[in-house]
């Protein structure tokens, strides 16, 4: 999109806003924020640079979320340093984090953050990491282990996985909004 900070014109802003909850004014603000990280507007920003933005720096979910929106180098698909977030991806990610985005949509993306192996289910280890990320230091590892076991035990038997449909019902909306909402300045 564009060749520099001044090159994001109104047509490009409108195009970036399509499929998001944002107005072109919001996208213009996000473009300015992003182009600080990628002044040329063509190379993309490193994941760690995006994570350094104040809006994301303290969010415990951001380290798992930002890579979902990055373009990964085909030659080094596991090399985080070579992955880049482009303006359109940044706008899409920030749209997810908007207060206007429905909780269910946020939860579906959150599920992808925690589904480490990408199999569409959360195993014991995935759930443990999910609760640890969501609860932080509010709960000990032993308490988190108890939560995971409680979720995976059903009808007296321990299941190996939790499907996305049950994960969506698991988290209270207030927790989702707290962890997955970033307000843009007015």
mmCIF file of C-alpha atoms in Angstrom:
data_model
loop_
_atom_site.group_PDB
_atom_site.id
_atom_site.type_symbol
_atom_site.label_atom_id
_atom_site.label_comp_id
_atom_site.label_asym_id
_atom_site.label_seq_id
_atom_site.Cartn_x
_atom_site.Cartn_y
_atom_site.Cartn_z
ATOM 1 C CA UNK A 1 0.000 0.000 0.000
ATOM 2 C CA UNK A 2 1.671 3.145 -1.098
ATOM 3 C CA UNK A 3 5.300 4.044 -1.185
ATOM 4 C CA UNK A 4 5.589 6.172 1.905
ATOM 5 C CA UNK A 5 3.823 7.862 4.776
ATOM 6 C CA UNK A 6 2.255 10.501 2.567
ATOM 7 C CA UNK A 7 1.333 8.002 -0.149
ATOM 8 C CA UNK A 8 -1.581 6.376 1.692
ATOM 9 C CA UNK A 9 -4.292 8.206 -0.177
ATOM 10 C CA UNK A 10 -8.019 8.272 0.482
ATOM 11 C CA UNK A 11 -8.691 5.426 -1.966
ATOM 12 C CA UNK A 12 -6.124 3.210 -0.216
ATOM 13 C CA UNK A 13 -7.538 4.172 3.186
ATOM 14 C CA UNK A 14 -11.007 3.172 2.034
ATOM 15 C CA UNK A 15 -9.658 -0.112 0.663
ATOM 16 C CA UNK A 16 -7.890 -0.828 3.959
ATOM 17 C CA UNK A 17 -11.093 -0.075 5.909
ATOM 18 C CA UNK A 18 -13.136 -2.605 3.911
ATOM 19 C CA UNK A 19 -13.804 -5.755 5.904
ATOM 20 C CA UNK A 20 -12.918 -4.068 9.195
ATOM 21 C CA UNK A 21 -14.883 -2.239 11.862
ATOM 22 C CA UNK A 22 -12.947 0.951 11.146
ATOM 23 C CA UNK A 23 -13.791 4.185 9.418
ATOM 24 C CA UNK A 24 -11.288 5.682 7.002
ATOM 25 C CA UNK A 25 -10.396 8.175 9.767
ATOM 26 C CA UNK A 26 -9.478 5.272 12.068
ATOM 27 C CA UNK A 27 -7.454 3.624 9.305
ATOM 28 C CA UNK A 28 -5.635 6.896 8.663
ATOM 29 C CA UNK A 29 -4.634 7.009 12.339
ATOM 30 C CA UNK A 30 -3.505 3.353 12.233
ATOM 31 C CA UNK A 31 -1.566 3.985 9.026
ATOM 32 C CA UNK A 32 0.352 6.817 10.669
ATOM 33 C CA UNK A 33 1.107 4.603 13.690
ATOM 34 C CA UNK A 34 2.267 1.766 11.473
ATOM 35 C CA UNK A 35 4.346 3.829 9.062
ATOM 36 C CA UNK A 36 6.573 4.829 11.973
ATOM 37 C CA UNK A 37 7.622 1.157 11.986
ATOM 38 C CA UNK A 38 7.761 0.824 8.199
ATOM 39 C CA UNK A 39 8.527 4.301 6.804
ATOM 40 C CA UNK A 40 8.713 3.089 3.212
ATOM 41 C CA UNK A 41 5.314 1.447 3.521
ATOM 42 C CA UNK A 42 6.596 -1.484 1.481
ATOM 43 C CA UNK A 43 8.852 -3.701 3.586
ATOM 44 C CA UNK A 44 6.627 -4.438 6.535
ATOM 45 C CA UNK A 45 7.480 -4.229 10.217
ATOM 46 C CA UNK A 46 9.189 -6.860 12.306
ATOM 47 C CA UNK A 47 6.939 -8.712 14.749
ATOM 48 C CA UNK A 48 8.931 -7.433 17.726
ATOM 49 C CA UNK A 49 8.593 -3.837 16.481
ATOM 50 C CA UNK A 50 4.809 -4.218 16.265
ATOM 51 C CA UNK A 51 4.795 -5.738 19.753
ATOM 52 C CA UNK A 52 6.653 -2.658 20.965
ATOM 53 C CA UNK A 53 3.758 -0.347 20.156
ATOM 54 C CA UNK A 54 2.250 0.953 23.417
ATOM 55 C CA UNK A 55 -1.176 -0.394 22.444
ATOM 56 C CA UNK A 56 0.234 -3.941 22.345
ATOM 57 C CA UNK A 57 3.305 -3.892 24.585
ATOM 58 C CA UNK A 58 1.508 -4.820 27.808
ATOM 59 C CA UNK A 59 -1.101 -7.118 26.298
ATOM 60 C CA UNK A 60 -0.367 -10.740 27.302
ATOM 61 C CA UNK A 61 -2.105 -12.076 24.180
ATOM 62 C CA UNK A 62 -0.210 -9.915 21.668
ATOM 63 C CA UNK A 63 2.924 -12.139 21.425
ATOM 64 C CA UNK A 64 0.710 -14.962 20.167
ATOM 65 C CA UNK A 65 -1.624 -12.798 18.100
ATOM 66 C CA UNK A 66 0.775 -10.643 16.076
ATOM 67 C CA UNK A 67 2.507 -13.636 14.397
ATOM 68 C CA UNK A 68 -0.884 -14.825 13.108
ATOM 69 C CA UNK A 69 -1.033 -11.664 11.006
ATOM 70 C CA UNK A 70 2.562 -11.760 9.768
ATOM 71 C CA UNK A 71 3.899 -12.835 6.389
ATOM 72 C CA UNK A 72 6.554 -15.483 6.961
ATOM 73 C CA UNK A 73 9.649 -15.902 4.816
ATOM 74 C CA UNK A 74 9.253 -19.004 2.624
ATOM 75 C CA UNK A 75 12.947 -19.846 2.940
ATOM 76 C CA UNK A 76 12.879 -19.570 6.744
ATOM 77 C CA UNK A 77 9.283 -20.210 7.848
ATOM 78 C CA UNK A 78 10.248 -20.545 11.522
ATOM 79 C CA UNK A 79 12.521 -17.474 11.633
ATOM 80 C CA UNK A 80 10.556 -14.854 13.513
ATOM 81 C CA UNK A 81 13.137 -12.176 12.656
ATOM 82 C CA UNK A 82 12.348 -12.504 8.947
ATOM 83 C CA UNK A 83 8.558 -12.407 9.374
ATOM 84 C CA UNK A 84 6.919 -9.096 8.491
ATOM 85 C CA UNK A 85 3.609 -7.468 9.324
ATOM 86 C CA UNK A 86 2.332 -5.235 6.533
ATOM 87 C CA UNK A 87 -0.066 -2.329 6.858
ATOM 88 C CA UNK A 88 -3.119 -4.261 5.669
ATOM 89 C CA UNK A 89 -2.361 -7.059 8.156
ATOM 90 C CA UNK A 90 -1.865 -4.535 10.943
ATOM 91 C CA UNK A 91 -5.226 -2.897 10.207
ATOM 92 C CA UNK A 92 -6.933 -6.326 10.177
ATOM 93 C CA UNK A 93 -5.337 -7.246 13.517
ATOM 94 C CA UNK A 94 -6.298 -3.951 15.112
ATOM 95 C CA UNK A 95 -9.845 -4.432 13.809
ATOM 96 C CA UNK A 96 -9.999 -7.712 15.706
ATOM 97 C CA UNK A 97 -8.875 -5.839 18.818
ATOM 98 C CA UNK A 98 -11.560 -3.180 18.434
ATOM 99 C CA UNK A 99 -14.349 -2.942 20.986
ATOM 100 C CA UNK A 100 -16.764 -3.123 18.014
ATOM 101 C CA UNK A 101 -15.679 -6.646 17.057
ATOM 102 C CA UNK A 102 -17.999 -9.360 18.435
ATOM 103 C CA UNK A 103 -16.627 -11.505 21.261
ATOM 104 C CA UNK A 104 -17.203 -14.711 19.302
ATOM 105 C CA UNK A 105 -14.942 -13.497 16.489
ATOM 106 C CA UNK A 106 -12.276 -12.551 19.044
ATOM 107 C CA UNK A 107 -12.541 -15.982 20.667
ATOM 108 C CA UNK A 108 -12.158 -17.798 17.360
ATOM 109 C CA UNK A 109 -8.898 -15.936 16.695
ATOM 110 C CA UNK A 110 -7.788 -16.435 20.293
ATOM 111 C CA UNK A 111 -8.288 -20.155 19.800
ATOM 112 C CA UNK A 112 -5.773 -20.015 16.931
ATOM 113 C CA UNK A 113 -3.265 -18.288 19.223
ATOM 114 C CA UNK A 114 -3.447 -21.186 21.669
ATOM 115 C CA UNK A 115 -3.682 -24.034 19.134
ATOM 116 C CA UNK A 116 0.098 -24.515 18.979
ATOM 117 C CA UNK A 117 0.080 -27.412 16.512
ATOM 118 C CA UNK A 118 -2.731 -26.036 14.350
ATOM 119 C CA UNK A 119 -4.875 -29.162 14.570
ATOM 120 C CA UNK A 120 -8.089 -27.300 15.422
ATOM 121 C CA UNK A 121 -8.160 -28.591 19.006
ATOM 122 C CA UNK A 122 -6.548 -27.574 22.261
ATOM 123 C CA UNK A 123 -4.609 -30.313 24.024
ATOM 124 C CA UNK A 124 -3.618 -30.302 27.689
ATOM 125 C CA UNK A 125 -0.417 -28.294 27.045
ATOM 126 C CA UNK A 126 -2.269 -25.782 24.822
ATOM 127 C CA UNK A 127 -4.881 -25.211 27.518
ATOM 128 C CA UNK A 128 -2.249 -24.820 30.212
ATOM 129 C CA UNK A 129 -0.472 -22.136 28.160
ATOM 130 C CA UNK A 130 -3.808 -20.475 27.378
ATOM 131 C CA UNK A 131 -4.801 -20.196 31.032
ATOM 132 C CA UNK A 132 -1.292 -19.101 31.991
ATOM 133 C CA UNK A 133 -1.373 -16.341 29.375
ATOM 134 C CA UNK A 134 -4.891 -15.248 30.290
ATOM 135 C CA UNK A 135 -4.505 -15.386 34.060
ATOM 136 C CA UNK A 136 -0.859 -14.387 34.374
ATOM 137 C CA UNK A 137 0.348 -14.242 37.937
ATOM 138 C CA UNK A 138 -3.186 -14.235 39.383
ATOM 139 C CA UNK A 139 -3.061 -18.043 39.613
ATOM 140 C CA UNK A 140 -0.260 -20.449 40.496
ATOM 141 C CA UNK A 141 0.776 -23.235 38.120
ATOM 142 C CA UNK A 142 -0.938 -25.702 40.451
ATOM 143 C CA UNK A 143 -4.193 -23.734 40.283
ATOM 144 C CA UNK A 144 -3.916 -23.509 36.502
ATOM 145 C CA UNK A 145 -3.318 -27.280 36.318
ATOM 146 C CA UNK A 146 -6.551 -27.725 38.294
ATOM 147 C CA UNK A 147 -8.430 -25.508 35.856
ATOM 148 C CA UNK A 148 -7.103 -27.448 32.855
ATOM 149 C CA UNK A 149 -8.011 -30.777 34.422
ATOM 150 C CA UNK A 150 -11.473 -29.458 35.266
ATOM 151 C CA UNK A 151 -12.036 -28.412 31.658
ATOM 152 C CA UNK A 152 -10.762 -31.662 30.157
ATOM 153 C CA UNK A 153 -12.661 -34.005 32.487
ATOM 154 C CA UNK A 154 -16.089 -34.722 31.106
ATOM 155 C CA UNK A 155 -18.443 -37.491 32.202
ATOM 156 C CA UNK A 156 -15.768 -38.864 34.553
ATOM 157 C CA UNK A 157 -13.133 -39.246 31.838
ATOM 158 C CA UNK A 158 -10.262 -37.028 30.817
ATOM 159 C CA UNK A 159 -10.482 -35.956 27.212
ATOM 160 C CA UNK A 160 -7.334 -35.404 25.185
ATOM 161 C CA UNK A 161 -8.556 -32.261 23.411
ATOM 162 C CA UNK A 162 -10.970 -29.358 23.646
ATOM 163 C CA UNK A 163 -12.711 -28.343 20.391
ATOM 164 C CA UNK A 164 -13.127 -24.699 19.390
ATOM 165 C CA UNK A 165 -16.887 -24.753 20.107
ATOM 166 C CA UNK A 166 -16.289 -25.603 23.766
ATOM 167 C CA UNK A 167 -13.398 -23.150 24.039
ATOM 168 C CA UNK A 168 -15.678 -20.329 22.867
ATOM 169 C CA UNK A 169 -18.162 -21.170 25.635
ATOM 170 C CA UNK A 170 -15.403 -21.484 28.242
ATOM 171 C CA UNK A 171 -14.235 -17.886 28.612
ATOM 172 C CA UNK A 172 -16.431 -15.162 30.049
ATOM 173 C CA UNK A 173 -17.061 -12.207 27.719
ATOM 174 C CA UNK A 174 -15.503 -9.791 30.231
ATOM 175 C CA UNK A 175 -12.185 -11.692 30.081
ATOM 176 C CA UNK A 176 -12.258 -11.680 26.276
ATOM 177 C CA UNK A 177 -12.936 -7.942 26.138
ATOM 178 C CA UNK A 178 -10.212 -7.206 28.699
ATOM 179 C CA UNK A 179 -7.495 -9.149 26.862
ATOM 180 C CA UNK A 180 -8.569 -8.557 23.278
ATOM 181 C CA UNK A 181 -9.634 -4.929 23.144
ATOM 182 C CA UNK A 182 -7.486 -1.940 22.282
ATOM 183 C CA UNK A 183 -9.079 1.484 22.161
ATOM 184 C CA UNK A 184 -8.009 3.950 19.493
ATOM 185 C CA UNK A 185 -7.717 7.580 20.549
ATOM 186 C CA UNK A 186 -10.691 9.689 19.567
#
